[in-house]
Tab-separated table of C-alpha atoms in Angstrom:
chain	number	residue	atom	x	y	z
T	1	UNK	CA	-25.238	-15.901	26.325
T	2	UNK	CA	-22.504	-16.413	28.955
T	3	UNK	CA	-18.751	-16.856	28.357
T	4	UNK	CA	-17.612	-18.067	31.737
T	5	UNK	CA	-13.388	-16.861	31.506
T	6	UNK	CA	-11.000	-16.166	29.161
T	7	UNK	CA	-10.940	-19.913	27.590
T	8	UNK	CA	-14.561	-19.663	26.322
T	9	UNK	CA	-13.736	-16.146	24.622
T	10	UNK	CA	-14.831	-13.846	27.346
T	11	UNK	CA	-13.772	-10.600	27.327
T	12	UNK	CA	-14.396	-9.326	30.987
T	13	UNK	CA	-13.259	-11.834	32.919
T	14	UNK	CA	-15.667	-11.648	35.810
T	15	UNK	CA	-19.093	-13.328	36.130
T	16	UNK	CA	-21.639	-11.524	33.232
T	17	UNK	CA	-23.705	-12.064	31.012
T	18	UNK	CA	-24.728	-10.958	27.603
T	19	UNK	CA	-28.681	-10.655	26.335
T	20	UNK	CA	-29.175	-10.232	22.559
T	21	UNK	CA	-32.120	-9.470	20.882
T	22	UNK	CA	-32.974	-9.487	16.962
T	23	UNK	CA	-35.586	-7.834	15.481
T	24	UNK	CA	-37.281	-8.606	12.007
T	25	UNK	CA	-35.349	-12.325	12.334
T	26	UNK	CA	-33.540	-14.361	14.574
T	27	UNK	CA	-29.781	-15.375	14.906
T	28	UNK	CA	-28.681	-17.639	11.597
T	29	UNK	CA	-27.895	-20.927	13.757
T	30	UNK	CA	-31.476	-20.182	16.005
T	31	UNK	CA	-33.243	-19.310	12.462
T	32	UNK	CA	-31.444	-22.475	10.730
T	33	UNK	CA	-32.890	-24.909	13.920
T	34	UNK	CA	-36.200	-23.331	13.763
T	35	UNK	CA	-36.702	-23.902	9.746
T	36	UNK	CA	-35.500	-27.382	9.865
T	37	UNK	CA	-37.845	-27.940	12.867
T	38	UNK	CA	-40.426	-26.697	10.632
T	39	UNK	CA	-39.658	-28.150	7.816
T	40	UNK	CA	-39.124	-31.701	9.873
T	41	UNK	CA	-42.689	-30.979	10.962
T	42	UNK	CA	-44.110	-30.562	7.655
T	43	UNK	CA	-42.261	-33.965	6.234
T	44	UNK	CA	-43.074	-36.110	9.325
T	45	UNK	CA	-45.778	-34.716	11.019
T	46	UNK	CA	-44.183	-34.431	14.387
T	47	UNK	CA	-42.060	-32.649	16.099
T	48	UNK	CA	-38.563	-32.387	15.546
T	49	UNK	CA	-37.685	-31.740	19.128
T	50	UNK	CA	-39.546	-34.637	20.673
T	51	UNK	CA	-37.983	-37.002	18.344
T	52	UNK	CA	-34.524	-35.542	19.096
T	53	UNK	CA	-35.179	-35.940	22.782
T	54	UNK	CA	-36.614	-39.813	21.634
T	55	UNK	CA	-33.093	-40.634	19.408
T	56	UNK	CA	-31.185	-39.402	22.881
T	57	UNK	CA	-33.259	-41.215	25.261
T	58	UNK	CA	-33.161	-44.332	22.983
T	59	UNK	CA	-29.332	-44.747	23.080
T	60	UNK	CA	-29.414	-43.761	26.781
T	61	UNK	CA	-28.287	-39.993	26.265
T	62	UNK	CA	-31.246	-38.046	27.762
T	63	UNK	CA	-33.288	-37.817	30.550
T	64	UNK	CA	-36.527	-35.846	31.982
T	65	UNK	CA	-36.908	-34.360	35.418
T	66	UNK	CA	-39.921	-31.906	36.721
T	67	UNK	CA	-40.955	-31.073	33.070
T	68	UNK	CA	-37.408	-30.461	31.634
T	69	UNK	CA	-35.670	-32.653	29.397
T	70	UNK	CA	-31.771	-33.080	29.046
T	71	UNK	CA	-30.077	-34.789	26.507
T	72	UNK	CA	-25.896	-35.464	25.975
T	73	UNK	CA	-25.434	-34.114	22.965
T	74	UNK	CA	-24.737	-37.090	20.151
T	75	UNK	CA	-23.568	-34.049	17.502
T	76	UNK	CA	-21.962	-31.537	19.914
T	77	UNK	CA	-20.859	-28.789	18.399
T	78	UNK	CA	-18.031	-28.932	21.465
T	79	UNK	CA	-17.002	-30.786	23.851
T	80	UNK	CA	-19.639	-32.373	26.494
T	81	UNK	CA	-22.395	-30.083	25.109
T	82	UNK	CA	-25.961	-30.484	26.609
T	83	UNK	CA	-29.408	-29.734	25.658
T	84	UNK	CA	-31.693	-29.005	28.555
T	85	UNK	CA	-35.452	-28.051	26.149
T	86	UNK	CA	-38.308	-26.488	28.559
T	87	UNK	CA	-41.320	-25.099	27.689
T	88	UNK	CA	-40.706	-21.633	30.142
T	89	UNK	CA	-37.521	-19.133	31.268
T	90	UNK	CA	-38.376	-20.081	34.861
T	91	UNK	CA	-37.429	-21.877	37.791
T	92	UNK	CA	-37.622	-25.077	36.715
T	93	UNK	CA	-34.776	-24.383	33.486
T	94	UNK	CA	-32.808	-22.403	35.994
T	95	UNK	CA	-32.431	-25.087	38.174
T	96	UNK	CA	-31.746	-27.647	35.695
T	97	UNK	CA	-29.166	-25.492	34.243
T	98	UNK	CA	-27.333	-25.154	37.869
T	99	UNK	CA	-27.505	-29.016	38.246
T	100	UNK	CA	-25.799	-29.465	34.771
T	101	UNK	CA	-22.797	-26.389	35.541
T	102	UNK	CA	-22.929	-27.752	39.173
T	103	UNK	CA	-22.271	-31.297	38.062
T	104	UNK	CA	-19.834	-29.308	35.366
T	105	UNK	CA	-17.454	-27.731	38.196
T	106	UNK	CA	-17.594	-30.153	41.182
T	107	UNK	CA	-17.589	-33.993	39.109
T	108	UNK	CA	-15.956	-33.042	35.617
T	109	UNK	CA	-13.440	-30.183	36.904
T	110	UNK	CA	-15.637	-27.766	33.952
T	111	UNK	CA	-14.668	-24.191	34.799
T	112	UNK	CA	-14.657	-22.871	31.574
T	113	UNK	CA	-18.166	-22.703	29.512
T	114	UNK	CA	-20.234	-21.448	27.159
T	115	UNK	CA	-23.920	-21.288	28.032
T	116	UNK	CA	-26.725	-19.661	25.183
T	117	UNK	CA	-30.405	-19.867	25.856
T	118	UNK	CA	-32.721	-19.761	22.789
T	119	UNK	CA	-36.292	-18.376	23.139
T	120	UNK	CA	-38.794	-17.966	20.631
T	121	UNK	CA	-39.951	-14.534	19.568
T	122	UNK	CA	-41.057	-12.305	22.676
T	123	UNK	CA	-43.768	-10.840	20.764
T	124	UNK	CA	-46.078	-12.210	17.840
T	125	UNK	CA	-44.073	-12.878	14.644
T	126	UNK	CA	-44.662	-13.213	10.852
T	127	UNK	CA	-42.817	-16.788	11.022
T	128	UNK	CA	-43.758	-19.512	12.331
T	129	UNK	CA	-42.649	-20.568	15.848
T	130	UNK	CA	-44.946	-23.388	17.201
T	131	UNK	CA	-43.342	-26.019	18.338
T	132	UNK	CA	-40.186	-24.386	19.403
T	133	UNK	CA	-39.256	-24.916	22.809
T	134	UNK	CA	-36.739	-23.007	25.360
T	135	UNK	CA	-33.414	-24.453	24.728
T	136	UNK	CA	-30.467	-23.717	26.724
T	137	UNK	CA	-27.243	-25.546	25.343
T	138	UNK	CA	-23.883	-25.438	27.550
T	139	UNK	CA	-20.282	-26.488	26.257
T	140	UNK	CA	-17.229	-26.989	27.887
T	141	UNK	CA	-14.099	-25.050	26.675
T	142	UNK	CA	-11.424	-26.925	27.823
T	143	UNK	CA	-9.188	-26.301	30.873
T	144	UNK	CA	-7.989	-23.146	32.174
T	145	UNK	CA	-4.027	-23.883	31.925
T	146	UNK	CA	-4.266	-24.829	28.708
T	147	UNK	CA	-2.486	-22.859	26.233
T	148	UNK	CA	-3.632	-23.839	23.119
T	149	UNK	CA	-7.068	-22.660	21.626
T	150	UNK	CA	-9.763	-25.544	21.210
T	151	UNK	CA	-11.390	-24.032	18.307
T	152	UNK	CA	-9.351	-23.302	15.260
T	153	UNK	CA	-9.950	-23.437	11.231
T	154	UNK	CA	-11.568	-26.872	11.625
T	155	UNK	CA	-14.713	-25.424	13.509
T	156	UNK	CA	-14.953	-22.628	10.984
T	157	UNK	CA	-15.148	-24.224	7.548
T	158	UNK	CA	-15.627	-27.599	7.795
T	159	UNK	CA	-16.822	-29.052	11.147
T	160	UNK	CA	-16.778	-29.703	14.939
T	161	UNK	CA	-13.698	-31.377	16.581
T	162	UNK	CA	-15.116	-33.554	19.469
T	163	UNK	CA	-13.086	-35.558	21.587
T	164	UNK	CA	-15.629	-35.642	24.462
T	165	UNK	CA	-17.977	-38.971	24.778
T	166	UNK	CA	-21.634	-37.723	25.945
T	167	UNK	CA	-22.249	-41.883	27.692
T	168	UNK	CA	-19.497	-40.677	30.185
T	169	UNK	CA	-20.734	-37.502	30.057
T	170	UNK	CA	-24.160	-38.930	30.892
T	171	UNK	CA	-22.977	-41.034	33.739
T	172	UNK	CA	-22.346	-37.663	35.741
T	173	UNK	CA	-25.032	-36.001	34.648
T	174	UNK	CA	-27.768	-38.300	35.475
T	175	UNK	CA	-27.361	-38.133	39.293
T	176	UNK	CA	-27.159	-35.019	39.596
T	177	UNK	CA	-30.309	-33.690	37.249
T	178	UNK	CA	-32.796	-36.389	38.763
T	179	UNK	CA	-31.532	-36.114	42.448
């Protein structure tokens, strides 16, 4: 996890980094994706990711470049949120993630962010994890003069406040992750 300054909550406000590991079951939103991927799995017969990436790409929101797919999320959770889902933690995700916060900072003035990056288990586990790719999933938190908070009661109980459209988000996005 990475808070990138003080508007995405980060308490030291140089560059760092956070890694958090579980142990006997995963974070409650990673555990929640990875049961209704399952469970998608089980009712369809496919999987959940590849049609996500299919819904995106169908409405012109996603996009695949040297084995890693990107998609503009149509449900962010805030605002211009993206998906990049790889099969590794390797070069390949690392420099898809730089294209995205590159394109973030130097076309949509992005300076403050919020980047997580979901990996399955590390070791073999009771539950089942096939089908579950690398995900990394970055957010933008609003300008740094602002004042005002841009998550508030809202996001807590009832649901994300968006006022971010991911087609103009895509338009910057897609030069700069096929280039």
């Amino acid at each position: 996890m990475w808070n990138c300054l003080w508007k995405s909550g980060a308490s030291i406000l140089h560059g760092h980094a956070q890694i958090a590991c579980t142990r006997g079951l995963h974070y409650a939103k990673i555990e929640h994706l990875r049961r209704a991927a399952l469970q998608y799995r089980e009712q369809y017969g496919v999987n959940f990711f590849d049609d996500l990436f299919a819904a995106h790409a169908a409405v012109g929101l996603a996009l695949e470049a040297r084995g890693v797919r990107l998609l503009a999320s149509l449900t962010p959770i805030k605002e211009k949120e993206v998906w990049l889902i790889g099969s590794a933690v390797d070069n390949t995700l690392a420099d898809a993630l730089y294209r995205v916060l590159d394109c973030y900072a130097h076309h949509l003035g992005v300076h403050s962010f919020n980047v997580v990056l979901y990996v399955p288990p590390l070791a073999p586990a009771p539950e089942d994890w096939s089908g579950f790719p690398v995900i990394a999933r970055v957010v933008d938190r609003g300008p740094l003069q602002n004042k005002t908070s841009d998550f508030g009661a809202m996001e807590l109980y009832a649901s994300s406040v968006v006022a971010s459209d991911p087609f103009k988000l895509m338009t910057y996005l897609r030069p700069a992750f096929t280039s």
